[in-house]
CSV table of N, CA and C in Angstrom, one decimal:
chain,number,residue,atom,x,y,z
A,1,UNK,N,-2.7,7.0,89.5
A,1,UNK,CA,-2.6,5.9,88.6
A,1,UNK,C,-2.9,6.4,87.2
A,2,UNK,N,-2.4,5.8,86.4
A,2,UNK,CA,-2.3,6.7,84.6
A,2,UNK,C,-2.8,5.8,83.9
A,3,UNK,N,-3.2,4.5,84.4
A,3,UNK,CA,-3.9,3.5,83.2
A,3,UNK,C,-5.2,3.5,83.3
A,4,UNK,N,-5.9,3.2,82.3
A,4,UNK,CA,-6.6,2.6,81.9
A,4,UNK,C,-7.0,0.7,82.5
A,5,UNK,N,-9.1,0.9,82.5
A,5,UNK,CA,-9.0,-0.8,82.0
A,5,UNK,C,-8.5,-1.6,81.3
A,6,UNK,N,-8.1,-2.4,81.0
A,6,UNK,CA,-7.3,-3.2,79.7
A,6,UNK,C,-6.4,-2.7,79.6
A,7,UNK,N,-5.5,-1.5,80.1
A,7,UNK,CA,-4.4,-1.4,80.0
A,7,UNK,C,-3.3,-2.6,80.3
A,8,UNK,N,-1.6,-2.5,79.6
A,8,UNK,CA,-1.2,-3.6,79.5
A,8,UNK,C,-0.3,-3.5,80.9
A,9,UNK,N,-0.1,-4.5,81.7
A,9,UNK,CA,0.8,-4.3,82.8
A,9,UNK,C,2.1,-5.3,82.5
A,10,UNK,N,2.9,-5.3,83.2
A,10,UNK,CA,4.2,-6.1,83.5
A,10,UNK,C,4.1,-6.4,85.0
A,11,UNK,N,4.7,-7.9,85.1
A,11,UNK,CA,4.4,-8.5,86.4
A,11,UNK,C,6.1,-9.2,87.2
A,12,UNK,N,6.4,-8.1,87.9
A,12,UNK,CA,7.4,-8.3,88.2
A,12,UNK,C,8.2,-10.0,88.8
A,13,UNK,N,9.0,-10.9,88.7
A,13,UNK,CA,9.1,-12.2,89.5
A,13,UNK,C,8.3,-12.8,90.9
A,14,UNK,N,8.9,-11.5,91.7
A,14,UNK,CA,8.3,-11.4,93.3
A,14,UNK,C,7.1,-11.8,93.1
A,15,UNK,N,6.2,-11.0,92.4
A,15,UNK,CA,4.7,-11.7,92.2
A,15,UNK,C,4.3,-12.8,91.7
A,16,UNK,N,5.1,-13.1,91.2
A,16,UNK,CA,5.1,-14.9,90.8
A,16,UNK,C,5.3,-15.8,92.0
A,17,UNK,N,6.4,-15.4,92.2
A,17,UNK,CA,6.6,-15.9,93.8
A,17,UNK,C,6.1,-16.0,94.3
A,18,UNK,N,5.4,-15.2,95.3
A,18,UNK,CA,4.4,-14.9,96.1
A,18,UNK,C,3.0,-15.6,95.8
A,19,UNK,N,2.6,-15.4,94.4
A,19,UNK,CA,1.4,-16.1,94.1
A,19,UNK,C,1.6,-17.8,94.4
A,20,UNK,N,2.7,-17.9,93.8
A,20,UNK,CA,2.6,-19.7,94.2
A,20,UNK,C,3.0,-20.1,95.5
A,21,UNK,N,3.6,-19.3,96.3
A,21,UNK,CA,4.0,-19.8,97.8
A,21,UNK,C,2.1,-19.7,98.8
A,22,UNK,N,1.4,-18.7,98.0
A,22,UNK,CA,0.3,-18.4,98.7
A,22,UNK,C,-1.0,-18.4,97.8
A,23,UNK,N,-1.9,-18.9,97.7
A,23,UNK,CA,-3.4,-18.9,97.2
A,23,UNK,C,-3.7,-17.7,97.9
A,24,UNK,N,-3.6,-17.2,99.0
A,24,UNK,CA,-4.4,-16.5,100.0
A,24,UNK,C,-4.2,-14.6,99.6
A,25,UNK,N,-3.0,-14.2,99.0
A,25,UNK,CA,-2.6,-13.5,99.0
A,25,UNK,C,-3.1,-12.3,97.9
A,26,UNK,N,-3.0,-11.5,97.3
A,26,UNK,CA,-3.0,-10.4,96.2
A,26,UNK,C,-2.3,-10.7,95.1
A,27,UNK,N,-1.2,-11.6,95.1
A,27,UNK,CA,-0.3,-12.1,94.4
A,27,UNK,C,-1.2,-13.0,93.5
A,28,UNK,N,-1.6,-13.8,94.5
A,28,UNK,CA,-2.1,-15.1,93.6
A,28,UNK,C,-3.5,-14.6,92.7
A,29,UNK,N,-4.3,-13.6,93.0
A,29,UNK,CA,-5.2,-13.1,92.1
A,29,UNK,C,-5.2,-12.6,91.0
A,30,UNK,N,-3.8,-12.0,91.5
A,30,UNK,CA,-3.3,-11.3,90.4
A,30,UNK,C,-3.1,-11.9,88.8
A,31,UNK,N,-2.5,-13.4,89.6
A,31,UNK,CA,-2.0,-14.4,88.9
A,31,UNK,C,-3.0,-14.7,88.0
A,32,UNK,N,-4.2,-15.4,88.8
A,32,UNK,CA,-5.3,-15.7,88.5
A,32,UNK,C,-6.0,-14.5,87.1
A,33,UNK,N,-5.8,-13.7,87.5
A,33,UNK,CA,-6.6,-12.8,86.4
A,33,UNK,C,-6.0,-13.0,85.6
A,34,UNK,N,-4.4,-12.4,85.4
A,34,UNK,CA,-3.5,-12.8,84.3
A,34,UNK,C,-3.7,-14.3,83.6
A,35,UNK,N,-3.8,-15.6,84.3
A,35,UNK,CA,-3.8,-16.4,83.6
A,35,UNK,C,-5.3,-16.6,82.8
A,36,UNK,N,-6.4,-16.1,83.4
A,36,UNK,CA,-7.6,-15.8,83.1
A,36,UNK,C,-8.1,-15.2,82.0
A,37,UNK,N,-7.1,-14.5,81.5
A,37,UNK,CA,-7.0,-13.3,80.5
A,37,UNK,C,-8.0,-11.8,81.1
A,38,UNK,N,-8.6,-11.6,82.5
A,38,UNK,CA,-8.6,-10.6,83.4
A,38,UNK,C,-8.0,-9.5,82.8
A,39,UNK,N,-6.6,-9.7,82.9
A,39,UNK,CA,-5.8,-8.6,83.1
A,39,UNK,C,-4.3,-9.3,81.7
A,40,UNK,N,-4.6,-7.6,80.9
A,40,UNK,CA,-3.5,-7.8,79.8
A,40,UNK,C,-1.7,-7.8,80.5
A,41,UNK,N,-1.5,-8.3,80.2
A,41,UNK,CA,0.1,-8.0,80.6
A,41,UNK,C,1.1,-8.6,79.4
A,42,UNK,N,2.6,-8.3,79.3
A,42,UNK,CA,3.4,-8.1,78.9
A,42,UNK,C,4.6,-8.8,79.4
A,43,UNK,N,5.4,-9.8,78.4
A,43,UNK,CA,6.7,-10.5,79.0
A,43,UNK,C,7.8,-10.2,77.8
A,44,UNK,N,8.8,-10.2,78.3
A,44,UNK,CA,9.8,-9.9,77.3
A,44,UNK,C,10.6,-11.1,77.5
A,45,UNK,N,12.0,-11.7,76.5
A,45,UNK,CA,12.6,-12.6,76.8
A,45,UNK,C,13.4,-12.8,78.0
A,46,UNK,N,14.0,-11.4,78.6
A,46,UNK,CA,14.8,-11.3,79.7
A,46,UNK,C,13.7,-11.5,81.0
A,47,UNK,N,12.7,-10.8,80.7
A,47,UNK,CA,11.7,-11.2,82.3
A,47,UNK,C,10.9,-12.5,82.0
A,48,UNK,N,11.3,-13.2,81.3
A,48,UNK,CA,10.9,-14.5,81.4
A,48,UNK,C,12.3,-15.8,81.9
A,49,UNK,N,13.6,-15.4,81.1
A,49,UNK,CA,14.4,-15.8,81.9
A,49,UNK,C,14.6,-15.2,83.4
A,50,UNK,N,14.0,-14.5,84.0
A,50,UNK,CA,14.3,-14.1,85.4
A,50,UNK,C,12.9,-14.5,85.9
A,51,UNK,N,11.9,-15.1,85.6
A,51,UNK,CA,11.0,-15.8,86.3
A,51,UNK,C,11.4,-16.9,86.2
A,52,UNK,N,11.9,-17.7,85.3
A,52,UNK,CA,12.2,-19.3,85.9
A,52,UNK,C,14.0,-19.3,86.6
A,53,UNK,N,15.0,-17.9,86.3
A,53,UNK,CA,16.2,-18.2,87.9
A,53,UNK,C,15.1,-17.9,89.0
A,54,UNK,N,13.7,-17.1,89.5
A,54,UNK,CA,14.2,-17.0,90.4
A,54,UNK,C,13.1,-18.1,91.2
A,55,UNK,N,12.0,-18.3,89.9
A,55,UNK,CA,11.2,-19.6,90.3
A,55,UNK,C,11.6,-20.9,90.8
A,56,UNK,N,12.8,-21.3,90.4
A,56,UNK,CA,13.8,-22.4,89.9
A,56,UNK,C,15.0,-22.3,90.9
A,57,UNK,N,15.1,-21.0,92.1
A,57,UNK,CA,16.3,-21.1,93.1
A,57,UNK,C,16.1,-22.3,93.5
A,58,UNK,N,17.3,-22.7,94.3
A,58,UNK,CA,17.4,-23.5,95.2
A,58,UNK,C,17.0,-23.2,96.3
A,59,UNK,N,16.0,-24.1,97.2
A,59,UNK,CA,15.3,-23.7,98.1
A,59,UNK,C,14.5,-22.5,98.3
A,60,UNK,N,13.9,-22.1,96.8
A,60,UNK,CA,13.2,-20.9,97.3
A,60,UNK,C,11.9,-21.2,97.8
A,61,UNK,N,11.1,-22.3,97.3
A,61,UNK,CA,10.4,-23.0,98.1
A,61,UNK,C,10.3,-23.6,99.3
A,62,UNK,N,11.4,-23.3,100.1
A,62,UNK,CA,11.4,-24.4,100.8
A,62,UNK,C,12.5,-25.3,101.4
A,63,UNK,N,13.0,-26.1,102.6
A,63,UNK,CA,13.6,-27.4,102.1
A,63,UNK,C,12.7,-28.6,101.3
A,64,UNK,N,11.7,-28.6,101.8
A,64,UNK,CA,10.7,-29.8,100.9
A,64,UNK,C,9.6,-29.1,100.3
A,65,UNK,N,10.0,-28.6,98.8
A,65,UNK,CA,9.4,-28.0,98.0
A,65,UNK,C,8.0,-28.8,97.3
A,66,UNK,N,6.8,-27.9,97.2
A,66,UNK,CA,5.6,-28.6,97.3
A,66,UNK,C,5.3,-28.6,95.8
A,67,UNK,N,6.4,-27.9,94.8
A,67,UNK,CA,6.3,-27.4,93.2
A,67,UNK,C,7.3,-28.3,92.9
A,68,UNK,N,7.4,-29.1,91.7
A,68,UNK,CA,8.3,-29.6,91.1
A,68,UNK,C,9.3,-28.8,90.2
A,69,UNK,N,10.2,-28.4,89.2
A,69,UNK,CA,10.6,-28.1,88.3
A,69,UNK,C,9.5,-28.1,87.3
A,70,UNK,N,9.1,-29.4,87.2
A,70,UNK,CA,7.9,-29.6,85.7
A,70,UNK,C,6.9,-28.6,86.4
A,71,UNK,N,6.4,-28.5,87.4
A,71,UNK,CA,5.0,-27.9,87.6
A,71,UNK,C,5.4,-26.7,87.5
A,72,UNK,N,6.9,-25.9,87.8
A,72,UNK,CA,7.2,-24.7,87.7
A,72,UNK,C,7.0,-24.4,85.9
A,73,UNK,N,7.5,-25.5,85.3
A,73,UNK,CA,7.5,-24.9,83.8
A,73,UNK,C,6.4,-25.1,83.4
A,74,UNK,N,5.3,-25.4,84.0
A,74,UNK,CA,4.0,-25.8,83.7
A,74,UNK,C,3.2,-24.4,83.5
A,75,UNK,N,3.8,-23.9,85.0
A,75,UNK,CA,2.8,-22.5,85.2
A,75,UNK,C,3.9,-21.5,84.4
A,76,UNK,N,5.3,-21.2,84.0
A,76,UNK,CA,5.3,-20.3,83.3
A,76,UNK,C,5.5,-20.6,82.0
A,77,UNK,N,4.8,-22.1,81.4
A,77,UNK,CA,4.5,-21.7,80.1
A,77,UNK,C,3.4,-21.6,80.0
A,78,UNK,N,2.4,-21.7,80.8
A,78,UNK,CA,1.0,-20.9,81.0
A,78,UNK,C,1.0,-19.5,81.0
A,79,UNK,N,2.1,-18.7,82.0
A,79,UNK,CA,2.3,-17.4,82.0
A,79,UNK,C,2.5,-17.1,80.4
A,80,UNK,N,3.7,-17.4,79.9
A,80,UNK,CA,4.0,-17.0,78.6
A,80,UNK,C,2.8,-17.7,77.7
A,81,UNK,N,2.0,-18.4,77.5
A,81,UNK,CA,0.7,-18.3,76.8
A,81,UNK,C,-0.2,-17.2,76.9
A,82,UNK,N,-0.3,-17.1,78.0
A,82,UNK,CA,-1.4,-15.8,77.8
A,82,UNK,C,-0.3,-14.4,77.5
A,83,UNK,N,0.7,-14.2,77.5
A,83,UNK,CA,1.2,-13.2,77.5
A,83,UNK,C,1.7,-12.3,76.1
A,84,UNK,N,1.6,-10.9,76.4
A,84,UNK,CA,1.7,-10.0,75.5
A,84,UNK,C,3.5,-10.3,74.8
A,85,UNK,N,3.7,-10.8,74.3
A,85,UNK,CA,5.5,-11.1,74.3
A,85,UNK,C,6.2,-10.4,73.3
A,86,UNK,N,7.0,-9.2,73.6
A,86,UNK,CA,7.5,-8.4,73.6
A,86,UNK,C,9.2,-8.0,73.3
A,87,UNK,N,9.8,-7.4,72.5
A,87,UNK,CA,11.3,-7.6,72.6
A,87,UNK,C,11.8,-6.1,72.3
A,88,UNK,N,12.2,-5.8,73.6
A,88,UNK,CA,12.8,-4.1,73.6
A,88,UNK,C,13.5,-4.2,73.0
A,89,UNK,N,13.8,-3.0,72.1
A,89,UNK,CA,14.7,-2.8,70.9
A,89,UNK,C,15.8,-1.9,71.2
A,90,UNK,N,15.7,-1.7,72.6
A,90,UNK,CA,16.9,-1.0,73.4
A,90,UNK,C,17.2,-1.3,74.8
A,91,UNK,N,18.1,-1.3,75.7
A,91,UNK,CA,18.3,-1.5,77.1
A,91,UNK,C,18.8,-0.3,77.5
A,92,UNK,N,17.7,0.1,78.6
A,92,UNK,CA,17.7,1.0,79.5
A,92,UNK,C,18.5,1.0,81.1
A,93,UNK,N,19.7,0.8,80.8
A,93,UNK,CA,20.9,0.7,82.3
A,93,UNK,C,21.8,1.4,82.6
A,94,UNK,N,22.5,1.9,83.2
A,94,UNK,CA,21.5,1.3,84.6
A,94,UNK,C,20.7,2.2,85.0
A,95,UNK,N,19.6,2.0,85.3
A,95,UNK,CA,18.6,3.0,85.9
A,95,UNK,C,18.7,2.9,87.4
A,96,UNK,N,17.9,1.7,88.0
A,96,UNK,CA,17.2,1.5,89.3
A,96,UNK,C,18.7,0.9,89.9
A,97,UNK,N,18.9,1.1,91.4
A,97,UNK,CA,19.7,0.5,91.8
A,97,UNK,C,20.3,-0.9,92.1
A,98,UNK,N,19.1,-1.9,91.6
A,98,UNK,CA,19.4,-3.0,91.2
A,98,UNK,C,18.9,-2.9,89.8
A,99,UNK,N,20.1,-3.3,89.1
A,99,UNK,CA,20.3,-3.3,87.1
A,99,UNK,C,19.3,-4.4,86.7
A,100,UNK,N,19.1,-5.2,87.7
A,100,UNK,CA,18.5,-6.7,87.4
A,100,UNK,C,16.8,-6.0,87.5
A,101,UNK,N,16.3,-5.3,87.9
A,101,UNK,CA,15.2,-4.9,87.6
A,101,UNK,C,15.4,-3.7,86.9
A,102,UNK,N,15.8,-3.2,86.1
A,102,UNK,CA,15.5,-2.6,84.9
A,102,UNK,C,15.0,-3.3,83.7
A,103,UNK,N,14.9,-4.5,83.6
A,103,UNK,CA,14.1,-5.2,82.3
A,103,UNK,C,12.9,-5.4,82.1
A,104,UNK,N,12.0,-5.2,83.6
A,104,UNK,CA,11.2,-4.7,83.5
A,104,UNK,C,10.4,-3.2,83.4
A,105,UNK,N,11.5,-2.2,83.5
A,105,UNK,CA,10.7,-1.1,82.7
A,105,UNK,C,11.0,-1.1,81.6
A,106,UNK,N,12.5,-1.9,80.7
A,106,UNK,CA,12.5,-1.9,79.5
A,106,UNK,C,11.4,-2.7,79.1
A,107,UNK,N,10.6,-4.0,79.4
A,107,UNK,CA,9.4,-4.8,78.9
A,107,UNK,C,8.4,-3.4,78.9
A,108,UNK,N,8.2,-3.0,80.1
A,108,UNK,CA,7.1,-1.9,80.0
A,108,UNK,C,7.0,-0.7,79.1
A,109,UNK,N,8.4,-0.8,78.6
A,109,UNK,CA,8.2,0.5,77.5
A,109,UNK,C,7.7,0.4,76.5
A,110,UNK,N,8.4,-1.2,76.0
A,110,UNK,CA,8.4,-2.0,74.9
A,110,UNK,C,7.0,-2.5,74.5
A,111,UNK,N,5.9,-2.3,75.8
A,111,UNK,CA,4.9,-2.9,75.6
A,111,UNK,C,4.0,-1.7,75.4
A,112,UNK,N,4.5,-1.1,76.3
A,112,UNK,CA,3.5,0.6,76.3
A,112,UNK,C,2.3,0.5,77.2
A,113,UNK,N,3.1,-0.5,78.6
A,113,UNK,CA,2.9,-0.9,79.3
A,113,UNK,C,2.4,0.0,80.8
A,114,UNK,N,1.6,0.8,81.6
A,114,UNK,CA,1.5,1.7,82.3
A,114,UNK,C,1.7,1.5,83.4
A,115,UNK,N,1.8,0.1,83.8
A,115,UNK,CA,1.9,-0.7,85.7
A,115,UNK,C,3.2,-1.6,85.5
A,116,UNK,N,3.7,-1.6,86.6
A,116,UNK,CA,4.7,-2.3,86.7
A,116,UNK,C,4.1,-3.2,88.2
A,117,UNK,N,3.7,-4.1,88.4
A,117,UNK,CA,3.4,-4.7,89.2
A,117,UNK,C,4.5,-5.4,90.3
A,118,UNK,N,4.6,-4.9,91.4
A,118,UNK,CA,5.8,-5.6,92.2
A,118,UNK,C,6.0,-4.6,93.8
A,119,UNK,N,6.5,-5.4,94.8
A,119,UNK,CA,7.1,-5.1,95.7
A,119,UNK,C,8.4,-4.9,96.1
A,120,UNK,N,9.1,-5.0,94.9
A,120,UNK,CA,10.6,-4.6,95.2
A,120,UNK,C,10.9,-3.0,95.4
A,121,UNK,N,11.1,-2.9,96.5
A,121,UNK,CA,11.8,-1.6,96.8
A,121,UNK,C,12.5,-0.5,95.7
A,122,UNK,N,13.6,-1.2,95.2
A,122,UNK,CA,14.2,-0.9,94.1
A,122,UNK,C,13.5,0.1,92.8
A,123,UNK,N,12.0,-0.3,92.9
A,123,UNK,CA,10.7,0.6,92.4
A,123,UNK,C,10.3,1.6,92.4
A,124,UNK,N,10.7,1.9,93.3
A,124,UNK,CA,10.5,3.4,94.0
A,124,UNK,C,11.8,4.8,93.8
A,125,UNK,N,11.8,4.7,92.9
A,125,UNK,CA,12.8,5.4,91.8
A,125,UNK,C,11.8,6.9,91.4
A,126,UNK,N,12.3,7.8,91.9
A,126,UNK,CA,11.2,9.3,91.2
A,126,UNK,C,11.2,9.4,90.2
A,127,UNK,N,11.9,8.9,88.9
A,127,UNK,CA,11.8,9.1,87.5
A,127,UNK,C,10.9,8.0,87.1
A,128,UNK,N,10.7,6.8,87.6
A,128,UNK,CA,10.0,6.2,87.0
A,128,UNK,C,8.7,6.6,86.7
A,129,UNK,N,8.1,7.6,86.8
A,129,UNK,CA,6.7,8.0,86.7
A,129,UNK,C,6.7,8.9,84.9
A,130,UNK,N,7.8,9.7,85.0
A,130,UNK,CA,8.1,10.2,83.9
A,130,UNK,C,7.7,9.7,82.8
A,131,UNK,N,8.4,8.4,82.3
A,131,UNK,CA,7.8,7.1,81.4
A,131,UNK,C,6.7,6.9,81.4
A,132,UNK,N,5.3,7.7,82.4
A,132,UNK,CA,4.2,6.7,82.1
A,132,UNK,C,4.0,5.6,83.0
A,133,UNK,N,5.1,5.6,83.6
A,133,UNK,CA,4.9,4.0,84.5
A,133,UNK,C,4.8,4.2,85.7
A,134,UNK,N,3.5,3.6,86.5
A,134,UNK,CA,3.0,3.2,87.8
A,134,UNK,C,3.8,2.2,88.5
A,135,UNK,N,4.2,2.2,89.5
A,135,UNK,CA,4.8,0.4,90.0
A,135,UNK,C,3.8,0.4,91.0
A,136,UNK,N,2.8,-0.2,91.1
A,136,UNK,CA,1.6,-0.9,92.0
A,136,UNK,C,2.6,-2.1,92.4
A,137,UNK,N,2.0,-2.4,94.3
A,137,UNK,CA,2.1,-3.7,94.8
A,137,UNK,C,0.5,-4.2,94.1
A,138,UNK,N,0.8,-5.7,94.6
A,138,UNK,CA,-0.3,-6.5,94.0
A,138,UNK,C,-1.9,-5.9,94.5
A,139,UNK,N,-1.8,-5.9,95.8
A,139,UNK,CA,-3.0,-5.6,96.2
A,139,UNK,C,-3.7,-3.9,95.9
A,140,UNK,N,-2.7,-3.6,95.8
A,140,UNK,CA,-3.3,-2.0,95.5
A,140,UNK,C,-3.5,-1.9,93.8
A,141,UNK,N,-3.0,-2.1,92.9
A,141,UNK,CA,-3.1,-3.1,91.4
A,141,UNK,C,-4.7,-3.3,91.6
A,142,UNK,N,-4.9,-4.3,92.7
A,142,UNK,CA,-6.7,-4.7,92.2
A,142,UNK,C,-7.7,-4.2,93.1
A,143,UNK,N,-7.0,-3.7,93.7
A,143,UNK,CA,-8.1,-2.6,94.7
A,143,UNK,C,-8.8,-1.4,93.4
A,144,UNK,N,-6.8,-0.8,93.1
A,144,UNK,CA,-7.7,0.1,91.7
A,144,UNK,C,-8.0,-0.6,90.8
A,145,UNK,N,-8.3,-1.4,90.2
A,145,UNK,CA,-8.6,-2.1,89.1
A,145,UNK,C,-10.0,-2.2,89.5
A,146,UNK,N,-10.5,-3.0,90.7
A,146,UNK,CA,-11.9,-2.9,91.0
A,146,UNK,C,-12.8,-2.0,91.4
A,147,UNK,N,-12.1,-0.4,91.9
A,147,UNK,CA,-12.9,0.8,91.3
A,147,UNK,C,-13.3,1.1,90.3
A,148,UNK,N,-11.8,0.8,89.7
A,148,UNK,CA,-12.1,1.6,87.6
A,148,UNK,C,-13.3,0.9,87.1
A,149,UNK,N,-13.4,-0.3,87.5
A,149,UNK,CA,-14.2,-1.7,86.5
A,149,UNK,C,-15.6,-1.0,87.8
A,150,UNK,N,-16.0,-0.9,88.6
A,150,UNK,CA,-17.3,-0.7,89.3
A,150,UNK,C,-17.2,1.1,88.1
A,151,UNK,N,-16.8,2.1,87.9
A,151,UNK,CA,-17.0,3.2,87.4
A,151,UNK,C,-17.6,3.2,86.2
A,152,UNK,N,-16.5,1.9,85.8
A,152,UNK,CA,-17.1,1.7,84.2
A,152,UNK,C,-18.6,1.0,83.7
């Protein structure tokens, strides 16, 4: 892992997702820190339009969804409150095999961002490391995060 505490991260959609379908999870802590100001992170205009398509599917909650629309824009205009906000001054494509997650390593460049936070397979690209950039799942994210912070 190449960051730093207070290093800036990027938090891929899935983890969005995941945090609000579950309190119980790595996801939702995650969340929690980020909204907390815990943990610095990074949003650009494109990974904020790809948190509310994919917050905002049809039935991604669900058939009887327990989140409204309003409460969804609730919590990512909370996300984008606390967030580092960001506008790459270049697009990096295609890189990863899905093109739709490359805007998140373009946010992470743009931010000088060292984590890329997420579960998407698609992440696991051998060059991504080159950049400087880690892609942590959530839980391994605060596992190391809670060593570095006990060291420090």
């Amino acid at each position: 892992m190449r960051y730093h505490i207070g290093a800036m991260i990027v938090v891929d959609a899935n983890v969005l997702l995941s945090a609000l379908r579950s309190s119980r999870g790595a996801s939702h802590q995650v969340l929690r820190r980020m909204l907390g100001g815990d943990v610095a992170f990074a949003v650009s205009p494109a990974v904020a339009l790809e948190y509310e398509d994919v917050l905002k599917r049809p039935g991604i909650f669900g058939a009887q969804p327990w989140l409204s629309e309003t409460e969804i824009d609730t919590v990512i205009d909370a996300v984008l409150g606390r967030a580092a906000l960001v506008s790459p001054w270049f697009r990096f494509r295609p890189f990863l095999s899905d093109p739709k997650d490359d805007i998140y390593i373009e946010c992470a460049l743009a931010a000088g961002a060292t984590v890329i936070v997420s579960r998407d397979r698609h992440f696991q690209h051998p060059d991504i490391g080159a950049f400087g950039i880690s892609v942590l799942r959530a839980g391994d994210f605060l596992a190391d995060l809670t060593r570095r912070r006990q060291r420090s």
